[in-house]
Amino acid sequence: MVAEPGGSMDVRYEGAEEAPEDRKPQSDEARSAFVPPVGMEPPAPPEEEHPTSEFALPSGLRAEPEPEPEGSAFAPPATYSAKNSPPAFTPAYGVPLVRLSRDAPWQDRMRTMLRLPVGERPVPEAPRKEDESGHSVPRVLDLTLRIGELLLAGGEGAEDVEAAMFAICRSYGLDRCEPTVTFTLLSVTYQPSLVDDPVTANRTVRRRGTDYTRLAAVYQLIADISAPVGDEQAHEVTPEEAYRRLAEIRRNRHPYPGWALTAAAGVLAGAASVLLGGGLTVFLVAALGAVLGDRLAWLCAGRGLPEFYQFLVAAMPPAAMGVLLTLLHADLRPSAVITGGLFALIPGRALVAAVQDGLTGFYITASARLLEVMYFFVAIVVGVLSVLYLAVQFDAQLNPEGALRAVERPVTQTLASMALSATFAILLQQSRATVLFVTLNGGVAWVVYASIAVTAEGSAVMATAVAAGLVGLFGQLIARYHHTSSLPYVTAAIGPLLPGSATYFGVLAIAQHNLDQGFASLAKAAALALAIAIGVNLGGELARLFMRAPGAAAARRAAKRTRGF
């Protein structure tokens, strides 16, 4: 043992070899009792003493890559690709899987797509219909807007118009598109990718017309365009062929001539008067008044007058016929004559479309349609009220109490309701193939209504809603079977349920200065009209609910309740 001058001691043992310079301990820590001797490997720790952490990744998993540093606000974003996609957040409940069945009607498939967020919409399962060079985006958007214009002008609901526009864009490869529909404006926006500028086109609807034959032809065109690529019975419809077919649809002649429409208006009014207890003479007088009103409305339309004045003029001759019967002291029912003439004027089609748009979330379009219905309703009230006011001045004894007596003639009234629905279908320019079903549907609606309101003495509003619900259910079922619009099978069938009597009684009470009674009767007419619209919409929704849905997990989402959140 040798001591050094600095106070440190160098301990050496005999027989021990001097360790090389690189194996000498460098500090006092090397002399710890826990350090194994030189030349021996440290023993492995027991299995239960392995250091673990709840934050350690399990074996077989890779850590997420470091997030890329954010670039400048003025730098363009990186192009997204499915191969190098950034890690996305997946909620705890998972992302709903939506698979669109090819057997489902294209309306349901596209409605399902529209009700999903853009990020959750499935990509097309089949190759898109496009050639090597691709279709022209402005041309596809223009075709989409022109087809949407025909549907909206024909009275189709806003949601169905959006679904049709989305189907056309998607069929031609424009997946990232968003259609927008209001009462007078159609627009569609297409964005090729996240870094490209969007392309927007719009079109204004200036003229509206009722032609359900043209509407059915447009639906057939959309069905051919949106047919799956793998379908053996379908062939690809190019934009050029679609333009040609669209031009033929625009140029097609109406299925019924003008004289047939005028005669249909007269028969409709006469059938409505029979529903209210009138006989053959009342039928003929009511038909004559409706024919005169229709001809006057055509004359005003030819002079370019707005529809408000056309409805006003058309409502005056039936009222004049009823007043004439009263002045002649004929033992007839003048109220049935006036009410029958109103059945051909009440805008039931626009009212159903307005309520449907409101229930599906298109509040701007629904408000505009309801405003249009209100203007037409006011025009009818003003026309009838002008004639009744003159009749009161001439001491015409118009007694509404006598007209309130219910008349039970089941067979006659059922046949009259079927005739009313058939003539209403002719006025709507429906195809001859649909008139028979509409006639039967209208007869069923009247039987259900009379059973509840007359035989069982139940609420008229409830009876109207139930009957309208059955009309909507049957109409939607047959429309889904033919893959077409439900309007030709529904609108004419609700004709026997229109509130013509309540409208007339309200106007008559106002003319006799009974304002409270008059406004109460008009409020009842409005309640009956809303019951018709809600019942038709509910019947259609039930048909979609109980039939096979197009989606597997989230078939058809609706808007969530927002009140209180």
XYZ file of C-alpha atoms in Angstrom:
565
model
C 0.000 0.000 0.000
C 1.606 3.295 -1.094
C 0.568 6.790 -0.041
C 0.809 9.692 -2.426
C 1.604 13.270 -1.467
C -1.873 14.587 -2.184
C -3.431 12.506 0.531
C -4.835 9.840 -1.778
C -3.838 6.235 -1.444
C -3.140 3.702 -4.144
C -4.081 0.229 -2.988
C -2.430 -2.686 -4.708
C -2.466 -6.376 -3.934
C 0.131 -8.891 -4.539
C -0.388 -11.245 -7.403
C -2.847 -8.946 -9.118
C -2.114 -7.830 -12.620
C -2.194 -4.188 -13.329
C -5.314 -3.316 -15.319
C -4.861 -1.671 -18.643
C -5.276 2.014 -18.867
C -8.714 1.850 -20.663
C -10.194 -0.487 -18.027
C -9.256 1.526 -15.020
C -12.193 2.999 -13.126
C -12.724 6.637 -13.982
C -14.435 7.730 -10.746
C -15.542 6.591 -7.337
C -18.961 5.585 -8.728
C -17.304 2.546 -10.302
C -16.594 1.157 -6.836
C -20.358 0.877 -5.994
C -21.474 -2.372 -4.462
C -24.104 -2.712 -7.154
C -21.565 -2.724 -9.965
C -20.724 -6.291 -11.056
C -17.081 -7.294 -11.167
C -15.104 -6.786 -14.315
C -15.617 -9.577 -16.795
C -19.068 -10.628 -15.606
C -22.306 -9.800 -17.383
C -25.070 -8.206 -15.306
C -27.899 -10.630 -14.466
C -31.264 -10.109 -16.153
C -33.902 -8.528 -13.903
C -36.948 -10.577 -12.920
C -39.969 -10.502 -15.256
C -42.129 -8.571 -12.833
C -39.536 -5.854 -12.438
C -39.488 -4.762 -16.060
C -39.988 -0.978 -16.208
C -43.407 -0.306 -17.818
C -45.514 2.829 -18.324
C -49.145 3.393 -19.094
C -48.032 5.862 -21.744
C -45.835 3.363 -23.581
C -47.064 2.167 -26.991
C -48.009 -1.515 -27.198
C -45.870 -3.767 -29.290
C -46.693 -3.624 -33.009
C -47.981 -0.026 -33.108
C -46.219 2.918 -34.651
C -46.116 6.348 -33.169
C -47.903 9.104 -35.067
C -45.579 11.233 -37.154
C -44.647 14.633 -35.929
C -47.047 17.313 -37.158
C -45.711 19.357 -39.972
C -44.883 22.935 -39.086
C -47.501 25.418 -40.094
C -46.560 27.434 -43.089
C -47.270 31.011 -43.938
C -50.829 32.227 -44.112
C -50.223 33.197 -47.723
C -48.783 29.850 -48.768
C -51.145 27.543 -50.676
C -52.252 24.413 -48.775
C -50.766 21.071 -49.657
C -52.731 18.962 -52.103
C -54.706 16.230 -50.403
C -54.240 12.677 -51.574
C -55.659 9.447 -50.253
C -52.169 7.868 -50.242
C -50.546 10.534 -48.063
C -53.533 11.629 -46.027
C -52.951 13.272 -42.634
C -54.199 11.498 -39.510
C -57.904 12.239 -39.036
C -59.870 12.373 -35.818
C -62.314 9.531 -35.356
C -65.056 10.096 -32.767
C -65.663 7.545 -30.033
C -68.949 6.428 -31.601
C -67.262 5.897 -34.959
C -68.029 7.225 -38.432
C -71.365 5.977 -39.856
C -70.995 3.707 -42.847
C -73.413 4.508 -45.655
C -73.877 2.187 -48.587
C -76.264 3.201 -51.303
C -78.310 0.372 -52.741
C -78.631 0.321 -56.503
C -82.155 -1.058 -56.191
C -83.388 2.029 -54.324
C -84.916 4.881 -56.363
C -82.491 7.610 -57.304
C -84.586 10.120 -55.321
C -83.896 8.257 -52.079
C -80.219 7.728 -52.885
C -79.602 11.383 -53.655
C -81.733 12.567 -50.731
C -79.566 10.400 -48.483
C -76.425 12.020 -49.894
C -77.753 15.538 -49.428
C -78.660 14.909 -45.788
C -75.127 13.745 -44.975
C -72.213 16.085 -44.252
C -69.818 16.516 -47.151
C -67.037 14.639 -45.350
C -69.235 11.580 -44.761
C -70.608 11.183 -48.270
C -69.454 7.939 -49.865
C -67.473 8.009 -53.067
C -69.058 6.511 -56.184
C -68.828 2.746 -56.147
C -68.855 2.425 -59.925
C -66.689 4.242 -62.465
C -67.958 7.676 -63.281
C -69.590 8.394 -66.597
C -66.951 10.319 -68.393
C -64.798 9.827 -71.402
C -61.033 10.200 -71.582
C -61.107 13.979 -71.849
C -63.902 14.426 -69.295
C -67.139 16.353 -69.616
C -67.189 20.127 -69.728
C -67.964 21.454 -66.261
C -69.945 24.554 -67.425
C -71.992 22.387 -69.777
C -72.883 19.888 -67.054
C -73.817 22.699 -64.649
C -75.998 24.352 -67.301
C -77.783 21.059 -67.998
C -78.322 20.579 -64.278
C -79.846 24.024 -63.874
C -82.162 23.629 -66.871
C -83.544 20.338 -65.546
C -83.936 21.816 -62.073
C -85.809 24.773 -63.557
C -88.380 22.489 -65.189
C -88.918 20.600 -61.935
C -89.285 23.716 -59.777
C -91.565 25.436 -62.302
C -93.733 22.295 -62.404
C -94.420 22.485 -58.656
C -91.888 19.975 -57.332
C -90.613 20.391 -53.767
C -87.275 22.069 -53.127
C -85.677 18.967 -51.599
C -86.614 16.817 -54.588
C -85.236 19.459 -56.961
C -81.942 19.518 -55.063
C -81.787 15.721 -55.131
C -82.315 15.717 -58.904
C -79.614 18.336 -59.465
C -77.174 16.446 -57.260
C -77.923 13.204 -59.128
C -77.078 14.787 -62.485
C -73.811 16.334 -61.291
C -72.728 13.136 -59.573
C -73.557 11.021 -62.616
C -71.206 13.100 -64.776
C -68.330 12.985 -62.302
C -68.859 16.270 -60.432
C -68.795 14.805 -56.918
C -67.885 17.935 -54.955
C -70.978 19.954 -55.876
C -73.586 21.736 -53.751
C -76.983 22.635 -55.295
C -79.136 25.356 -53.752
C -82.837 25.910 -54.471
C -85.043 28.845 -53.564
C -88.431 29.856 -54.879
C -87.120 31.751 -57.926
C -83.365 31.042 -58.022
C -81.386 27.877 -58.701
C -77.632 27.698 -58.189
C -74.995 24.974 -58.112
C -71.360 25.222 -57.012
C -68.630 22.794 -58.014
C -65.135 22.753 -56.491
C -62.701 20.349 -58.204
C -60.343 20.152 -55.202
C -59.371 22.010 -52.067
C -56.831 24.134 -53.918
C -58.921 24.975 -57.005
C -61.351 27.834 -57.306
C -65.048 26.860 -57.183
C -67.266 27.227 -60.234
C -70.777 28.588 -59.609
C -73.711 28.876 -62.011
C -77.291 29.986 -61.392
C -80.588 30.298 -63.205
C -83.765 32.248 -62.464
C -87.236 30.683 -62.693
C -89.507 33.297 -64.256
C -92.446 31.274 -65.602
C -94.384 28.501 -63.902
C -96.767 26.064 -65.469
C -98.645 22.926 -64.518
C -97.897 20.001 -66.792
C -97.377 16.709 -64.982
C -96.766 14.881 -68.258
C -93.681 17.017 -68.779
C -92.720 16.484 -65.137
C -92.867 12.696 -65.572
C -90.715 12.935 -68.708
C -88.086 14.942 -66.816
C -88.028 12.320 -64.060
C -87.496 9.602 -66.646
C -84.582 11.554 -68.107
C -82.988 11.908 -64.667
C -83.470 8.189 -64.009
C -81.669 7.346 -67.265
C -78.811 9.742 -66.498
C -78.312 8.484 -62.942
C -78.687 4.771 -63.754
C -75.784 2.663 -62.399
C -73.011 1.986 -64.875
C -73.234 -1.782 -64.375
C -76.944 -1.902 -65.191
C -77.451 -3.981 -68.316
C -80.750 -2.326 -69.216
C -79.358 1.200 -69.023
C -77.021 2.985 -71.388
C -74.899 6.010 -70.753
C -76.681 9.278 -71.540
C -74.165 11.856 -72.704
C -74.768 15.570 -72.071
C -75.481 16.071 -75.774
C -78.182 13.395 -75.742
C -79.600 14.814 -72.505
C -79.822 18.276 -74.130
C -81.649 16.779 -77.103
C -84.184 14.963 -74.905
C -84.630 18.068 -72.767
C -85.439 20.130 -75.866
C -88.036 17.541 -76.911
C -89.613 17.697 -73.440
C -89.857 21.478 -73.676
C -91.449 21.345 -77.131
C -93.955 18.608 -76.343
C -97.610 19.450 -76.730
C -100.015 19.146 -73.846
C -101.940 15.859 -73.782
C -105.314 17.630 -73.636
C -106.612 20.480 -75.828
C -107.973 23.734 -74.470
C -111.627 22.796 -74.841
C -111.023 19.606 -72.834
C -109.508 21.651 -70.019
C -112.490 24.000 -69.961
C -114.936 21.079 -69.930
C -112.927 19.434 -67.141
C -113.196 22.604 -65.054
C -116.981 22.557 -65.473
C -117.332 18.886 -64.556
C -115.077 19.419 -61.524
C -117.301 22.214 -60.224
C -120.448 20.195 -60.872
C -119.052 17.142 -59.094
C -118.074 19.277 -56.106
C -121.620 20.662 -55.899
C -122.988 17.099 -55.863
C -120.694 16.297 -52.934
C -122.430 19.077 -51.007
C -125.933 17.760 -51.686
C -126.788 19.242 -55.069
C -128.783 17.514 -57.776
C -128.629 17.460 -61.552
C -129.759 21.093 -61.957
C -127.181 22.276 -59.424
C -124.563 20.235 -61.273
C -125.345 21.966 -64.587
C -125.481 25.477 -63.101
C -122.210 25.005 -61.224
C -120.549 23.616 -64.354
C -121.725 26.616 -66.398
C -120.366 29.062 -63.833
C -116.981 27.313 -63.748
C -116.756 27.266 -67.559
C -117.435 31.023 -67.725
C -114.865 31.683 -65.026
C -112.258 29.568 -66.823
C -112.807 31.393 -70.102
C -112.507 34.783 -68.394
C -109.267 33.671 -66.741
C -107.885 32.565 -70.125
C -108.807 35.964 -71.557
C -106.965 37.753 -68.749
C -103.941 35.507 -69.188
C -103.848 36.316 -72.902
C -103.803 40.027 -72.039
C -100.821 39.539 -69.746
C -102.570 40.172 -66.422
C -100.981 38.637 -63.289
C -102.400 35.452 -61.795
C -103.941 37.406 -58.918
C -106.454 39.026 -61.290
C -107.004 35.752 -63.133
C -108.121 34.066 -59.899
C -110.225 37.092 -58.976
C -112.086 37.058 -62.296
C -112.499 33.271 -62.313
C -114.191 33.328 -58.888
C -116.905 35.794 -59.918
C -119.107 33.772 -62.359
C -119.798 30.842 -59.935
C -120.753 33.334 -57.239
C -122.982 35.172 -59.701
C -124.730 31.906 -60.618
C -125.455 31.169 -56.980
C -126.825 34.668 -56.411
C -128.998 34.346 -59.534
C -130.589 31.159 -58.187
C -131.296 32.955 -54.917
C -132.951 35.931 -56.642
C -135.107 33.569 -58.724
C -136.290 31.888 -55.491
C -135.462 28.490 -56.950
C -135.709 25.597 -54.542
C -132.080 24.699 -55.046
C -128.842 24.982 -53.090
C -127.090 28.170 -54.269
C -124.334 27.647 -51.716
C -123.465 24.330 -53.413
C -123.137 26.148 -56.749
C -120.760 28.765 -55.329
C -118.745 26.237 -53.349
C -118.397 23.943 -56.362
C -116.892 26.778 -58.371
C -114.336 27.410 -55.634
C -113.066 23.823 -55.705
C -111.452 24.412 -59.092
C -109.653 27.539 -57.845
C -108.232 26.677 -54.423
C -104.442 26.248 -54.910
C -104.076 22.872 -53.246
C -100.959 21.971 -55.260
C -99.005 25.046 -54.147
C -100.154 24.600 -50.548
C -98.925 20.993 -50.369
C -95.550 21.983 -51.839
C -95.237 24.901 -49.391
C -95.854 22.766 -46.312
C -93.548 20.049 -47.651
C -90.717 22.568 -48.072
C -91.278 23.871 -44.553
C -91.242 20.393 -43.012
C -88.016 19.474 -44.818
C -86.147 22.617 -43.738
C -86.445 24.872 -46.819
C -87.976 27.781 -44.953
C -87.285 30.512 -47.514
C -88.955 28.554 -50.308
C -91.797 27.525 -47.993
C -92.418 31.146 -46.987
C -92.507 32.241 -50.619
C -94.930 29.457 -51.569
C -97.209 30.238 -48.623
C -97.194 33.906 -49.628
C -98.200 32.873 -53.147
C -101.023 30.729 -51.752
C -102.171 33.626 -49.590
C -102.330 35.951 -52.594
C -104.399 33.436 -54.571
C -106.664 32.893 -51.590
C -107.165 36.631 -51.178
C -107.971 36.937 -54.889
C -110.677 34.251 -54.578
C -112.106 35.930 -51.476
C -112.177 39.339 -53.166
C -113.879 37.962 -56.285
C -116.595 36.107 -54.376
C -116.992 38.894 -51.824
C -117.573 41.497 -54.550
C -120.472 39.492 -55.990
C -121.963 38.651 -52.592
C -121.783 42.261 -51.487
C -123.817 43.291 -54.524
C -126.260 40.470 -53.776
C -126.732 41.725 -50.219
C -127.474 45.182 -51.573
C -130.255 43.660 -53.701
C -131.689 41.860 -50.627
C -130.689 38.397 -51.791
C -131.534 35.947 -49.004
C -128.299 34.008 -48.802
C -128.691 31.709 -45.809
C -125.576 29.687 -44.959
C -127.406 27.681 -42.279
C -129.387 25.765 -44.863
C -126.210 24.704 -46.623
C -124.699 23.265 -43.468
C -127.062 20.288 -43.384
C -125.131 17.122 -44.074
C -126.509 14.939 -46.834
C -125.651 11.247 -46.797
C -125.663 9.728 -50.265
C -122.701 7.356 -50.113
C -122.816 5.938 -53.632
C -123.588 9.226 -55.382
C -121.016 11.187 -53.406
C -118.326 8.551 -53.913
C -118.879 8.618 -57.666
C -118.838 12.425 -57.576
C -115.521 12.436 -55.687
C -113.999 10.093 -58.264
C -115.215 12.323 -61.102
C -113.770 15.349 -59.308
C -110.350 13.679 -58.999
C -110.371 12.549 -62.633
C -111.171 16.023 -63.970
C -108.623 17.565 -61.607
C -106.006 15.234 -63.122
C -106.946 16.459 -66.589
C -106.532 20.072 -65.484
C -103.047 19.194 -64.215
C -102.152 17.779 -67.658
C -101.419 14.332 -66.287
C -100.668 11.317 -68.422
C -103.672 9.182 -69.275
C -101.983 6.213 -67.607
C -102.148 7.918 -64.195
C -105.745 9.159 -64.317
C -107.266 5.818 -63.296
C -105.160 5.454 -60.152
C -105.814 9.076 -59.173
C -109.550 8.518 -59.615
C -109.517 5.497 -57.297
C -107.291 7.287 -54.785
C -109.690 10.241 -54.655
C -112.643 7.923 -54.060
C -110.828 6.245 -51.165
C -109.995 9.638 -49.676
C -113.642 10.721 -49.709
C -114.862 7.426 -48.209
C -112.412 7.747 -45.319
C -113.295 11.406 -44.762
C -117.060 10.818 -44.834
C -116.764 7.817 -42.523
C -115.034 9.893 -39.848
C -116.623 13.326 -40.283
C -120.200 12.422 -41.329
C -121.005 8.900 -40.195
C -118.989 8.940 -36.956
C -119.564 12.710 -36.451
C -115.883 13.261 -35.734
C -113.658 16.274 -36.240
C -113.484 17.517 -39.813
C -109.838 18.506 -39.393
C -108.881 15.066 -38.095
C -110.859 13.336 -40.854
C -109.158 15.492 -43.467
C -105.694 14.746 -42.078
C -106.306 10.973 -41.988
C -107.713 10.899 -45.520
C -104.865 13.056 -46.838
C -102.350 10.790 -45.098
C -103.736 7.768 -46.948
C -103.586 9.706 -50.219
C -99.948 10.559 -49.604
C -99.108 6.991 -48.584
C -100.695 5.352 -51.640
C -99.316 8.008 -53.960
C -95.787 7.627 -52.640
C -95.932 3.834 -52.914
C -97.015 3.880 -56.556
C -94.475 6.626 -57.341
C -91.653 4.554 -55.830
C -92.801 1.569 -57.870
C -92.556 3.594 -61.099
C -89.472 5.598 -59.924
C -91.191 8.901 -60.697
C -92.624 11.926 -58.917
C -95.465 11.459 -56.440
C -97.238 14.690 -57.442
C -99.280 13.160 -60.309
C -100.616 10.511 -57.925
C -101.341 12.827 -54.986
C -102.348 16.326 -56.058
C -105.546 15.456 -57.941
C -106.595 12.883 -55.331
C -106.862 15.537 -52.613
C -109.418 17.471 -54.661
C -112.491 16.184 -52.725
C -110.868 17.285 -49.449
C -110.289 20.946 -50.370
C -112.008 23.424 -48.001
C -114.401 25.043 -50.439
C -117.381 25.164 -48.067
C -115.476 26.791 -45.206
C -114.094 29.394 -47.609
C -117.528 30.278 -48.957
C -119.160 30.485 -45.523
C -116.400 32.780 -44.287
C -116.719 35.112 -47.268
C -120.526 35.162 -46.947
C -120.338 36.034 -43.245
C -117.970 38.912 -43.990
C -120.336 40.172 -46.696
C -123.158 40.128 -44.140
C -121.000 42.092 -41.668
C -120.491 39.108 -39.342
C -116.753 39.578 -39.094
C -116.147 37.268 -36.141
C -118.001 34.390 -37.738
C -116.420 35.078 -41.094
C -112.828 35.108 -39.859
C -113.512 32.012 -37.756
C -114.731 30.164 -40.843
C -111.709 31.327 -42.865
C -109.440 30.136 -40.049
C -111.161 26.743 -40.244
C -110.518 26.687 -43.990
C -106.842 27.415 -43.342
C -106.716 24.625 -40.731
C -108.262 22.169 -43.189
C -105.768 23.182 -45.861
C -102.834 22.685 -43.507
C -104.254 19.318 -42.436
C -104.305 18.257 -46.086
C -100.707 19.336 -46.661
C -99.343 17.804 -43.455
C -101.271 14.575 -44.006
C -99.930 14.192 -47.553
C -96.365 14.824 -46.392
C -96.689 12.437 -43.452
C -98.060 9.701 -45.689
C -95.094 10.073 -48.025
C -92.630 9.919 -45.142
C -94.288 6.765 -43.802
C -93.919 5.145 -47.218
C -90.187 5.874 -47.183
C -89.867 4.808 -43.557
C -91.324 1.312 -43.879
C -89.876 0.428 -47.253
C -86.271 -0.627 -47.775
C -83.960 2.265 -47.017
C -81.031 3.061 -49.320
C -78.475 3.245 -46.529
C -77.141 0.556 -44.244
C -76.391 2.493 -41.065
C -77.589 6.056 -41.481
C -80.117 5.932 -44.245
C -81.784 9.281 -44.217
C -80.858 11.899 -41.680
C -83.066 14.844 -40.917
C -82.241 18.136 -39.274
C -81.767 17.922 -35.522
C -83.871 19.881 -33.097
C -82.183 23.225 -32.443
C -84.508 24.789 -29.887
C -82.798 25.195 -26.515
C -79.270 24.569 -27.808
